[in-house]
PDB file of C-alpha atoms and ligand atoms in Angstrom:
ATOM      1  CA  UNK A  30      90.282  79.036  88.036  1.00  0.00           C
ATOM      2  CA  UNK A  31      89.980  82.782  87.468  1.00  0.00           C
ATOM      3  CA  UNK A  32      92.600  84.998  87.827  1.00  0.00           C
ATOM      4  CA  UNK A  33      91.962  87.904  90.616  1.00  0.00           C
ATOM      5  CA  UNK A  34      93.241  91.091  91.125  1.00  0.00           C
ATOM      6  CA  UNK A  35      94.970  92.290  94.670  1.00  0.00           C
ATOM      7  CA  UNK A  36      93.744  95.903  95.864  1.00  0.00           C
ATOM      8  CA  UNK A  37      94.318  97.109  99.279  1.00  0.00           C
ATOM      9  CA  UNK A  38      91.504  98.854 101.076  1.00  0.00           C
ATOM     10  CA  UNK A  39      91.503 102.286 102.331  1.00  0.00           C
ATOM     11  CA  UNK A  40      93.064 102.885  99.181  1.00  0.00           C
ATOM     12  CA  UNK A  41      95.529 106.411 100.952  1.00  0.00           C
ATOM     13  CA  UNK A  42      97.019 103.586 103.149  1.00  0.00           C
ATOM     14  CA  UNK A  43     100.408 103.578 101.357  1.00  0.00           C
ATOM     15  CA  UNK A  44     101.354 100.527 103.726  1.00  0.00           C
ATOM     16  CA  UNK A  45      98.594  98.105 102.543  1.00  0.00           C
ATOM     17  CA  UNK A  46      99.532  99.309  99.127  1.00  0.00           C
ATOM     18  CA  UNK A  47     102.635  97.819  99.504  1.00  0.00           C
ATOM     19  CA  UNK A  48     101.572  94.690 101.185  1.00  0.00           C
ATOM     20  CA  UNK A  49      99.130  93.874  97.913  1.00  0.00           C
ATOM     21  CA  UNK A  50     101.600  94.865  95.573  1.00  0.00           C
ATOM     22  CA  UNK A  51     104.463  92.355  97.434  1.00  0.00           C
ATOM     23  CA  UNK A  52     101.408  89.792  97.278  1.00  0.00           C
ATOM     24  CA  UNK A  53     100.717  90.294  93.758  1.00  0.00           C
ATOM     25  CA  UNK A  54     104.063  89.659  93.120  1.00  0.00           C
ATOM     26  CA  UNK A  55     104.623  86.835  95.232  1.00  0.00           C
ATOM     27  CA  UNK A  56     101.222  84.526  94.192  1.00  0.00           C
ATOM     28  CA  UNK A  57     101.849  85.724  90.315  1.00  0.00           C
ATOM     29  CA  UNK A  58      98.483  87.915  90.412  1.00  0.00           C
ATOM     30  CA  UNK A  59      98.019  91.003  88.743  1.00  0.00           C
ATOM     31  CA  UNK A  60      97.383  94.427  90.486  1.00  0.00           C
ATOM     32  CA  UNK A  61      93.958  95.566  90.864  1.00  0.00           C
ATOM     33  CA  UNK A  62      92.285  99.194  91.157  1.00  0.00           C
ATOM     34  CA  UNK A  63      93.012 100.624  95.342  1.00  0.00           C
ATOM     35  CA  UNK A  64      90.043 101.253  97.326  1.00  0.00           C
ATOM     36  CA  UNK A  65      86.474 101.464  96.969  1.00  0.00           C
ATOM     37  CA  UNK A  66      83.850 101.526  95.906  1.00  0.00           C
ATOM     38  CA  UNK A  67      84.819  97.907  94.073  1.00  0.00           C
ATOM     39  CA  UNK A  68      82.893  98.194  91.565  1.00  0.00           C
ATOM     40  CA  UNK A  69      85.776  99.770  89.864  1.00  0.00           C
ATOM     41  CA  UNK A  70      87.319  96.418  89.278  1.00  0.00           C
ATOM     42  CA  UNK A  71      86.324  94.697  86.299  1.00  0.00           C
ATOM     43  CA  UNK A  72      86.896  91.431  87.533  1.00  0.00           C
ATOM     44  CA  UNK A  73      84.136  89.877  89.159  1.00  0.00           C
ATOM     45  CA  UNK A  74      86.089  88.891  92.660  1.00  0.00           C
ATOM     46  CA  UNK A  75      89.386  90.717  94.058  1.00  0.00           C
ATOM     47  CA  UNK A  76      91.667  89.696  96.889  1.00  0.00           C
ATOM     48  CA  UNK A  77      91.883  92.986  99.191  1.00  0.00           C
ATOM     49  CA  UNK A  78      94.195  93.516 101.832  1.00  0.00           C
ATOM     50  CA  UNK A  79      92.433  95.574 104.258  1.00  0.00           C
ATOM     51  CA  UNK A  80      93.805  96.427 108.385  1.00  0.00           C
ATOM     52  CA  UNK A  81      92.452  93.566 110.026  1.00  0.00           C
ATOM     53  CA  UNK A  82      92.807  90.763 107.147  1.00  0.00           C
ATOM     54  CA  UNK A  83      92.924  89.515 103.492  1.00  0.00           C
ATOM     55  CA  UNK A  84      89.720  88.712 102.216  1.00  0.00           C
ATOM     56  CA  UNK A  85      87.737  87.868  98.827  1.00  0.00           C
ATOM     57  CA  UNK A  86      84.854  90.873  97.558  1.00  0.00           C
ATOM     58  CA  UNK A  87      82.704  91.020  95.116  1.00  0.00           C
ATOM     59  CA  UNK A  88      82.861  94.006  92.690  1.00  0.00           C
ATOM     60  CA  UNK A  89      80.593  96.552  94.236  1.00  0.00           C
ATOM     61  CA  UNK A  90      79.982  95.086  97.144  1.00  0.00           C
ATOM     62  CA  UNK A  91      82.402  96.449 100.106  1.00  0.00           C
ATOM     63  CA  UNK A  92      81.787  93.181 102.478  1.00  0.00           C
ATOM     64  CA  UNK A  93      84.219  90.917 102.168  1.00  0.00           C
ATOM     65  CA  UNK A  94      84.672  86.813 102.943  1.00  0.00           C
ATOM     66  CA  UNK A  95      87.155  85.488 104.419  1.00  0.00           C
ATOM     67  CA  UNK A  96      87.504  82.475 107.223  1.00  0.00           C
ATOM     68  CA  UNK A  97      86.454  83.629 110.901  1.00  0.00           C
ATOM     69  CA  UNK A  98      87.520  80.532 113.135  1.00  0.00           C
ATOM     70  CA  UNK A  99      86.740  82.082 115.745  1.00  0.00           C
ATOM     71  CA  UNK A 100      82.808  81.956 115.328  1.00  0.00           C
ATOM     72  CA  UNK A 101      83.329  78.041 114.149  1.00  0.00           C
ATOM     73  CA  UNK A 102      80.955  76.201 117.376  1.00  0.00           C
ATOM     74  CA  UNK A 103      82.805  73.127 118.026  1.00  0.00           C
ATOM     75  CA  UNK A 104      81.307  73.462 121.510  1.00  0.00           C
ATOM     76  CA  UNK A 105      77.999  73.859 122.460  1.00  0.00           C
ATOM     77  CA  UNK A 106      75.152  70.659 121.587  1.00  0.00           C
ATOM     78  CA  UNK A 107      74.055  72.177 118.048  1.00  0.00           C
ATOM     79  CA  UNK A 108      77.815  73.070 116.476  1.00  0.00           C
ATOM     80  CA  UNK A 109      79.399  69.428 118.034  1.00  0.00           C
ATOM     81  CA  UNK A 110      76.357  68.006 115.998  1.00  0.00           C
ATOM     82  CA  UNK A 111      77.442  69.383 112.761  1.00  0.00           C
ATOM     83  CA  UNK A 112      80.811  68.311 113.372  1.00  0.00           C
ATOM     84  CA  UNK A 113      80.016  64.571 114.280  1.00  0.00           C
ATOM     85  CA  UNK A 114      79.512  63.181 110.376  1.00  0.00           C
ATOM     86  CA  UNK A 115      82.614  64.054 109.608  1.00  0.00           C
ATOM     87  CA  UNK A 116      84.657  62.802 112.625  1.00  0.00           C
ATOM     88  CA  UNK A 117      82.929  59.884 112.075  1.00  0.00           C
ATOM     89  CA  UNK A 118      83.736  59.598 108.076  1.00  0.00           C
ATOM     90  CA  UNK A 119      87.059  60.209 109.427  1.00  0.00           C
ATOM     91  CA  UNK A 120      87.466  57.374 111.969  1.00  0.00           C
ATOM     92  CA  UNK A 121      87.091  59.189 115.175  1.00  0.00           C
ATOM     93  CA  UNK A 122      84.981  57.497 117.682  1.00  0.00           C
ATOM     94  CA  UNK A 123      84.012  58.705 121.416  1.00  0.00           C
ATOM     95  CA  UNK A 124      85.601  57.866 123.688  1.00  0.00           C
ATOM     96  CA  UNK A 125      88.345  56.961 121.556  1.00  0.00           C
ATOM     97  CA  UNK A 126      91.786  58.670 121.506  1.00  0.00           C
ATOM     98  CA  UNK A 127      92.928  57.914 118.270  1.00  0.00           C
ATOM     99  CA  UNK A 128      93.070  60.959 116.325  1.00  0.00           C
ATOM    100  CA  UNK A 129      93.844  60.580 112.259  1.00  0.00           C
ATOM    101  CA  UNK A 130      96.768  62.729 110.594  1.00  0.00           C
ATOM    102  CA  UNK A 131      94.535  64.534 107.695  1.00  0.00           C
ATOM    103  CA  UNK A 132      95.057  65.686 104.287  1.00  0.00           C
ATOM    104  CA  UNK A 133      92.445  67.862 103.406  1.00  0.00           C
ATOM    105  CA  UNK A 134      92.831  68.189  99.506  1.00  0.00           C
ATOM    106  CA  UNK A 135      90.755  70.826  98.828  1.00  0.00           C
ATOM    107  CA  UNK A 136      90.853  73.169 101.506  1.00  0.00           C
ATOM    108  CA  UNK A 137      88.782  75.726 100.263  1.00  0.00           C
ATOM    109  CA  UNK A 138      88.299  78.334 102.595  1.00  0.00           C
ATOM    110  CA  UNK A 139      89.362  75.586 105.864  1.00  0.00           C
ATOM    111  CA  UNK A 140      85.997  75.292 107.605  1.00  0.00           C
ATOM    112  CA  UNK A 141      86.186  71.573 107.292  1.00  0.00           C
ATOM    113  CA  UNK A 142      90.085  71.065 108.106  1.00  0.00           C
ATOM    114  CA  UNK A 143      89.417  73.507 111.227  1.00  0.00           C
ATOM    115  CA  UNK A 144      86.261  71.351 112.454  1.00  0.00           C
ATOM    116  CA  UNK A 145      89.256  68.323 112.102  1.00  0.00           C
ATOM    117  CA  UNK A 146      92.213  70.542 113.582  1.00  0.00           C
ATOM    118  CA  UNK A 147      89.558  71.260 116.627  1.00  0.00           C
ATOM    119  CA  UNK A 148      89.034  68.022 117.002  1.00  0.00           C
ATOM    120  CA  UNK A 149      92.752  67.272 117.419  1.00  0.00           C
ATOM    121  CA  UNK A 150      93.799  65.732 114.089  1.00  0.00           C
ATOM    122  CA  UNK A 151      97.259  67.362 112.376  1.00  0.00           C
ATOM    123  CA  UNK A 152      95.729  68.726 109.156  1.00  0.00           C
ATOM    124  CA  UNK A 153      97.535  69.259 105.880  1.00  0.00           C
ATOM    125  CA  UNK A 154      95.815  71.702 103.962  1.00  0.00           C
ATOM    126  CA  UNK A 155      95.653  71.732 100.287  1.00  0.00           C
ATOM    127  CA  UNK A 156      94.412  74.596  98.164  1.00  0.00           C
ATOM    128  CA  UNK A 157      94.959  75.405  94.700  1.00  0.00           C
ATOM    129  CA  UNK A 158      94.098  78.939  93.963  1.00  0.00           C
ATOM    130  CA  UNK A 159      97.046  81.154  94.594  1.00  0.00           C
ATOM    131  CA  UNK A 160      93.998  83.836  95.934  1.00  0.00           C
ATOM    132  CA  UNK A 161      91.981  81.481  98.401  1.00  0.00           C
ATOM    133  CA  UNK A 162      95.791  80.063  99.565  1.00  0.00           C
ATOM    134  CA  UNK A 163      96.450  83.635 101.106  1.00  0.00           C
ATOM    135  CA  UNK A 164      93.358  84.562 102.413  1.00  0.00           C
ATOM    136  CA  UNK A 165      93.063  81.374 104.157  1.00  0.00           C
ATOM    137  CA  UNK A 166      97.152  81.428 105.009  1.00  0.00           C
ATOM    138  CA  UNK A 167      96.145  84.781 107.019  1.00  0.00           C
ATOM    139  CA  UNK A 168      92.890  82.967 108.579  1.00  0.00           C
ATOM    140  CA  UNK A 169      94.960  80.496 110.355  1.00  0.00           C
ATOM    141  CA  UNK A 170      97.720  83.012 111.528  1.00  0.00           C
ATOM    142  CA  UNK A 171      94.873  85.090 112.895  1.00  0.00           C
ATOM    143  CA  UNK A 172      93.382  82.454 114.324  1.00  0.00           C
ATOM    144  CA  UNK A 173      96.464  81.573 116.069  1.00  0.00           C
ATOM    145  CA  UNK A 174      96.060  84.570 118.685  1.00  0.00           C
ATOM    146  CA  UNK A 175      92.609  83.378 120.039  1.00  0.00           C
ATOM    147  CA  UNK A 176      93.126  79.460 119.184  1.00  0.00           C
ATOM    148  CA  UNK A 177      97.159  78.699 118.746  1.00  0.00           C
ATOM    149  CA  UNK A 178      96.432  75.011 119.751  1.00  0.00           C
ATOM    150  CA  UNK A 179      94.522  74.100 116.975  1.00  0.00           C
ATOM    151  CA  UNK A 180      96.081  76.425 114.371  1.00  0.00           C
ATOM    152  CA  UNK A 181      99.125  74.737 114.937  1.00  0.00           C
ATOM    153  CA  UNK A 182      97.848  71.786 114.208  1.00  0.00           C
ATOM    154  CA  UNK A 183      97.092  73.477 110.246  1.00  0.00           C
ATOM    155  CA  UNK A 184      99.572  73.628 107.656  1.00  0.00           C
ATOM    156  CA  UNK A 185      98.426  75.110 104.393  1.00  0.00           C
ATOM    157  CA  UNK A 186      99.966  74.099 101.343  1.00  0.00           C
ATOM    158  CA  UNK A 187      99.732  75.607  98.234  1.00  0.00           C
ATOM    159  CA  UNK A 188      99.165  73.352  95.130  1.00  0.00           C
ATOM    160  CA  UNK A 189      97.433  71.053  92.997  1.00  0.00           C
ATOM    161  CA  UNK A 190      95.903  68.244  95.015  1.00  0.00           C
ATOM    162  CA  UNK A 191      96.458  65.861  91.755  1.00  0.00           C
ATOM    163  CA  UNK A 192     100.509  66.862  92.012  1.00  0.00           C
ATOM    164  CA  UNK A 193     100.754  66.748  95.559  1.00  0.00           C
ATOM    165  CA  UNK A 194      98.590  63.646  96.711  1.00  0.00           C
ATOM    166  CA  UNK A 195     101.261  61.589  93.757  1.00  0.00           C
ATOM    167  CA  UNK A 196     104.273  63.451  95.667  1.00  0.00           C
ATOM    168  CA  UNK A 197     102.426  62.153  99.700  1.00  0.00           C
ATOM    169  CA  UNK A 198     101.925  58.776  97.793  1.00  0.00           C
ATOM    170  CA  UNK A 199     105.884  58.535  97.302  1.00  0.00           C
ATOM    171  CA  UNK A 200     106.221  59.601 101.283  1.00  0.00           C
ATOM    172  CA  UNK A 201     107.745  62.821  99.556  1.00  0.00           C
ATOM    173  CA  UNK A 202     106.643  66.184 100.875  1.00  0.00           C
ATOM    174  CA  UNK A 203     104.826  67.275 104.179  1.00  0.00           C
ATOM    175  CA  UNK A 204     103.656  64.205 104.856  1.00  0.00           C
ATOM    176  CA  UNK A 205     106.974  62.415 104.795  1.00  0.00           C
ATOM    177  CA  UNK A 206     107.341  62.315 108.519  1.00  0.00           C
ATOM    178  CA  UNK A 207     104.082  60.348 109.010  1.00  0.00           C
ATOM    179  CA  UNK A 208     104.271  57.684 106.263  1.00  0.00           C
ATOM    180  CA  UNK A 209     100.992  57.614 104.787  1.00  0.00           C
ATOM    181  CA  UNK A 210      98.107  60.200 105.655  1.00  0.00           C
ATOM    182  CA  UNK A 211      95.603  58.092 107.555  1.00  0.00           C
ATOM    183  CA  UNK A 212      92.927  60.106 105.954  1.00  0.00           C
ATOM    184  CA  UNK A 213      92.482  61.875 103.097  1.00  0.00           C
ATOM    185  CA  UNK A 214      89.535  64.452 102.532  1.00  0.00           C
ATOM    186  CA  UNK A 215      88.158  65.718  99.062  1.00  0.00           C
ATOM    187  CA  UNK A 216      85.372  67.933  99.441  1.00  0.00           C
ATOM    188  CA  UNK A 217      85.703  69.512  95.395  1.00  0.00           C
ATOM    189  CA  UNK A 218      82.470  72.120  94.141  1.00  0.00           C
ATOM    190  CA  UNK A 219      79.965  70.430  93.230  1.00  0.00           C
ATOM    191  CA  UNK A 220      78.442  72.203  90.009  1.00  0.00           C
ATOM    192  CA  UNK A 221      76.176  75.296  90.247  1.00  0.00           C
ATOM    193  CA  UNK A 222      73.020  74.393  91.387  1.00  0.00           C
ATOM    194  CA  UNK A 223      72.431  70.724  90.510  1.00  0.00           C
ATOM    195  CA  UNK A 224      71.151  68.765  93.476  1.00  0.00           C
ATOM    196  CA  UNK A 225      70.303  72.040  95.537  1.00  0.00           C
ATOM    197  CA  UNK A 226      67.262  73.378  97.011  1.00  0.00           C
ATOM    198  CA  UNK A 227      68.635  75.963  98.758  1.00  0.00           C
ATOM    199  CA  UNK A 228      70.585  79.480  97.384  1.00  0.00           C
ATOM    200  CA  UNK A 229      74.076  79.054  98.352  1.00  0.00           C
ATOM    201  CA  UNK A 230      75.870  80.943 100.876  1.00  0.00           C
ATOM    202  CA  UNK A 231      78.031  83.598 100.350  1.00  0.00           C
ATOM    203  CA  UNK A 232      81.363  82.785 100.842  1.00  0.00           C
ATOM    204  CA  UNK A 233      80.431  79.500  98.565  1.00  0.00           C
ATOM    205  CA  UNK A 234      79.416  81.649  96.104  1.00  0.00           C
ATOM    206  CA  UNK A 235      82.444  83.874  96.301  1.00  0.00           C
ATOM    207  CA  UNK A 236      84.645  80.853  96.140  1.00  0.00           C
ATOM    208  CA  UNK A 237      83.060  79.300  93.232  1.00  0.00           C
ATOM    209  CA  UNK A 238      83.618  83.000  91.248  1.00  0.00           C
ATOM    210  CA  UNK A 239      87.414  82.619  92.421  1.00  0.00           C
ATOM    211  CA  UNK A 240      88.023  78.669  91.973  1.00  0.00           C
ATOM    212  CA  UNK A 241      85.455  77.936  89.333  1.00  0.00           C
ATOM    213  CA  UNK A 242      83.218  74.283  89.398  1.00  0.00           C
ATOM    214  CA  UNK A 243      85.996  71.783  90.033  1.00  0.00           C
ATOM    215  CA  UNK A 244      85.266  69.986  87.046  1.00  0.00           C
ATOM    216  CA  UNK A 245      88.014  67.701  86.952  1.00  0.00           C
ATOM    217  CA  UNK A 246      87.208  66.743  90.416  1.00  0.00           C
ATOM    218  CA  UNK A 247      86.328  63.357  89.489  1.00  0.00           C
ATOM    219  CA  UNK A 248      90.525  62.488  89.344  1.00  0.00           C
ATOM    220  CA  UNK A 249      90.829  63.091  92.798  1.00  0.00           C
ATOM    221  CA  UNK A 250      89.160  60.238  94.246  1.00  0.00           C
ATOM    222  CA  UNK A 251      91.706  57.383  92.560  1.00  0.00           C
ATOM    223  CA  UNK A 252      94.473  59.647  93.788  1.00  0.00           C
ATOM    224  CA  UNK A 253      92.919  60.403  97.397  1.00  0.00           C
ATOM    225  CA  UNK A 254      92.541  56.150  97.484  1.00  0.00           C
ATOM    226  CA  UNK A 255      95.949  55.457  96.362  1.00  0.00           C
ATOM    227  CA  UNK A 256      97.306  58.135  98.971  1.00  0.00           C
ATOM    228  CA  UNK A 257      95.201  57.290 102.029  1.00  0.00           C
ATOM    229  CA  UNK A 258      96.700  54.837 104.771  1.00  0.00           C
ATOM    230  CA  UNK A 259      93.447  54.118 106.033  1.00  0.00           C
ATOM    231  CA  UNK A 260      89.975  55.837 104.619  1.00  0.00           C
ATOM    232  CA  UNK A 261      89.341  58.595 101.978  1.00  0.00           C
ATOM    233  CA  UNK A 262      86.027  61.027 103.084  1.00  0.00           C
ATOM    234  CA  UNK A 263      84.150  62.789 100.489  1.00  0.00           C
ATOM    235  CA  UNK A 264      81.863  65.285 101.437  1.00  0.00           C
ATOM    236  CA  UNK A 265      78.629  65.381  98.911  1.00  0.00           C
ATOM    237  CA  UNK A 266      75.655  67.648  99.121  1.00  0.00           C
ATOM    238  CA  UNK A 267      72.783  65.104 100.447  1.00  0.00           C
ATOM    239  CA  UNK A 268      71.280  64.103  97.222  1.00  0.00           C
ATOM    240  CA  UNK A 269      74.129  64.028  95.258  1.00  0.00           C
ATOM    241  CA  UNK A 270      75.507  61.152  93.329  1.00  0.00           C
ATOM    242  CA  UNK A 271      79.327  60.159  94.799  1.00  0.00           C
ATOM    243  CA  UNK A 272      82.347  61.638  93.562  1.00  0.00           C
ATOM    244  CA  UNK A 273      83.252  59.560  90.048  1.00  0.00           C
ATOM    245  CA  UNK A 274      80.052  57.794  90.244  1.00  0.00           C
ATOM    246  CA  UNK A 275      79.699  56.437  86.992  1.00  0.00           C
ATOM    247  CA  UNK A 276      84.102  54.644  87.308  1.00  0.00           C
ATOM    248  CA  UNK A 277      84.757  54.948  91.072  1.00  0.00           C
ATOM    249  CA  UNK A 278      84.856  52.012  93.732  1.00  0.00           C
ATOM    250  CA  UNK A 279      81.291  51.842  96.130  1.00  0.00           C
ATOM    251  CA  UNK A 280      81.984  53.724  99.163  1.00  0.00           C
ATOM    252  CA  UNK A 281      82.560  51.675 102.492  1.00  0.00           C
ATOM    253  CA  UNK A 282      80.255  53.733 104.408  1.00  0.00           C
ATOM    254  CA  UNK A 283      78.232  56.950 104.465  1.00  0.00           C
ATOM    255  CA  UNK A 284      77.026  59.346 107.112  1.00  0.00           C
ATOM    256  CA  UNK A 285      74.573  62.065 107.076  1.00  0.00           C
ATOM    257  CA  UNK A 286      74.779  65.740 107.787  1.00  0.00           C
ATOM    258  CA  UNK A 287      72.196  68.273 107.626  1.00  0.00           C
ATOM    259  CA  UNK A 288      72.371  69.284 103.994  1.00  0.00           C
ATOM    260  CA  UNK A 289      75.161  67.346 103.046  1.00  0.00           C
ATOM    261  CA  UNK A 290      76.613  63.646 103.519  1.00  0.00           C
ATOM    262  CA  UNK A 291      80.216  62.359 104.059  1.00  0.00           C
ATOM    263  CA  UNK A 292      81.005  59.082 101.646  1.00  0.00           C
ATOM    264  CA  UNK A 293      83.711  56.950 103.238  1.00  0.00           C
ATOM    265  CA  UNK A 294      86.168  54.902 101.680  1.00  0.00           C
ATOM    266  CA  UNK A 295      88.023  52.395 103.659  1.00  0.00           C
ATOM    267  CA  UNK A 296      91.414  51.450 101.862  1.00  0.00           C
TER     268      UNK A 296
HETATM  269  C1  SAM B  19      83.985  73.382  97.977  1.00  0.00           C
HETATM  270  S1  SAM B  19      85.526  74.149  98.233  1.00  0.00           S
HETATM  271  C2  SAM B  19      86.105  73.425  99.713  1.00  0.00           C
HETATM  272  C3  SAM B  19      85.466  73.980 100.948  1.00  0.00           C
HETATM  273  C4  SAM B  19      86.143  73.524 102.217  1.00  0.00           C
HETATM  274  N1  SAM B  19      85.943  72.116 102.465  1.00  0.00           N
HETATM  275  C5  SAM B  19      85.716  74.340 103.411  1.00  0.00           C
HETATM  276  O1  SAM B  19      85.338  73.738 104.435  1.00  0.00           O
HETATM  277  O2  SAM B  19      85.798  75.585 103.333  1.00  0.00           O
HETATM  278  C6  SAM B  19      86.577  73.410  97.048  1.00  0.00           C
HETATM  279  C7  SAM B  19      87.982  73.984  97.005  1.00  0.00           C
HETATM  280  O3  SAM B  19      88.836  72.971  96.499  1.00  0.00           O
HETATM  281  C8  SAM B  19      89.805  73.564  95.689  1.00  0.00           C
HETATM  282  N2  SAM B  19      90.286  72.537  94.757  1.00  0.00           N
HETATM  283  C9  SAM B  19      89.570  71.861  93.839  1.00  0.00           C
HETATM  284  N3  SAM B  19      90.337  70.993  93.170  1.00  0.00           N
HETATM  285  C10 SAM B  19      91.584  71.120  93.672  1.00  0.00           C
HETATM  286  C11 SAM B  19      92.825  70.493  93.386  1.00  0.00           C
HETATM  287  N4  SAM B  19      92.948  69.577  92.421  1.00  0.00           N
HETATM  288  N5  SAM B  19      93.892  70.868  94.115  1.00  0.00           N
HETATM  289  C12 SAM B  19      93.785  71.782  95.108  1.00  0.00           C
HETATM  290  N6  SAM B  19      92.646  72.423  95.417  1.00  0.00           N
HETATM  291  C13 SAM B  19      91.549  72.094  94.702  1.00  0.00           C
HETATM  292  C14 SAM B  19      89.080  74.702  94.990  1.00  0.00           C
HETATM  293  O4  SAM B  19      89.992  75.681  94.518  1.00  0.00           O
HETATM  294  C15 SAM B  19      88.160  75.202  96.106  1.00  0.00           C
HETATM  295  O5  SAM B  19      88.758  76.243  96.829  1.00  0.00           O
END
């Protein structure tokens, strides 16, 4: 986990100065250089606060990532298909009602708790870094003006999933007022490169500068499974081996997504 500078961008707007200087202070980050061009920060990703959003840049490069919900196809043939593996890891069947209450333990940058929240589940998201926490905090409340329904149905939470899955497990936190999360979901990096064919997108690669390779993912799993009422879903890239292969329990059941698979663990 690198630390990241905020910066605010046009750098004469005096009133995003004083948003990313308030942030700064308030996620424990340290002030970055105003403005571009970006390649005036040393570090190698900063969190900007620009007029329309926060979002993540690289130095020198003036276009930023950040979550756009909006463009998220949970409609039409093609985007329903690349939602299916999950819904199924997750215990949703067609046709069926039921609808799981979701913690999603590393949110990342929400794609996958969105594709969930869409699908009607209540979604607890968990994210560690203090920077990928606010840009995907703002995400959801701009989401909420063209999709309120389903942002609603999001609450980000900002900590360590191995602290905060131990708290759910006790019924303490956000999660007291179901009992036990039906479902957990750990989708952690997966390290640079190995078991890929393809470069990796953008805001992946962004993320991975800002959260690092997840190394200690392999702790999650035990904690997801002692957390979960009723399945924990991993997401893996296609080829890869599961999460804590060489200690963890066999999963129950996998399913298949275009460059990726979903490992699911019935509890
Ligand atoms: C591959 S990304 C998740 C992408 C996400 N599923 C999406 O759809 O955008 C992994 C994220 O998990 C976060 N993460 C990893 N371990 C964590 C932990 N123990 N607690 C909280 N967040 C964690 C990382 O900071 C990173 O942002």
């Amino acid at each position: 986990m690198r630390d990241v500078p905020i910066t605010s961008d046009p750098a004469d707007d005096v009133s995003l100065r004083a948003r990313a200087a308030k942030l700064a202070s308030v996620l424990q980050l340290p002030a970055g250089h105003h403005g571009a061009p970006h390649a005036a920060v040393s570090a190698a990703v900063s969190l900007v606060v620009t007029r329309d959003r926060l979002e993540l840049r690289l130095a020198g490069d003036p276009r930023g990532v950040a979550p756009q919900f909006e463009r998220i196809d949970v409609t039409s043939g093609p985007g329903r298909s690349l939602q299916t593996p999950l819904l199924k890891a997750a215990g949703i069947r067609k046709g069926n009602p039921y609808r799981p209450r979701v913690v999603d333990a590393t949110a990342g940058l929400g794609e996958d708790a969105w594709l969930l929240a869409a699908a009607g589940c209540e979604v607890i998201a968990i994210e560690r870094h203090p920077a990928v926490v606010a840009v995907l905090m703002d995400a959801v409340t701009r989401a909420a003006t063209h999709n309120a329904g389903v942002a609603a149905r999001i609450t980000v939470v900002h900590a360590d999933a191995r602290v905060a899955l131990a708290a759910f497990a006790r019924g303490e936190g956000p999660v007291a007022a179901w009992g036990k999360p039906d479902v957990v979901h750990l989708d952690p990096m997966f390290p640079d490169h190995a078991g890929r064919k393809t470069a990796e997108r953008k805001p992946m690669r962004v993320l991975r500068l800002t959260a690092g390779n997840d190394d200690d993912a392999d702790v999650l799993l035990p904690a997801a499974l002692a957390t979960a009422g009723r399945r924990v879903v991993v997401k893996r890239p296609a080829h890869a081996p599961p999460l804590g292969a060489a200690a963890g329990p066999a999963c129950t059941v996998s399913y298949a997504g275009k460059a990726m698979r979903y490992d699911a663990y019935v509890v």
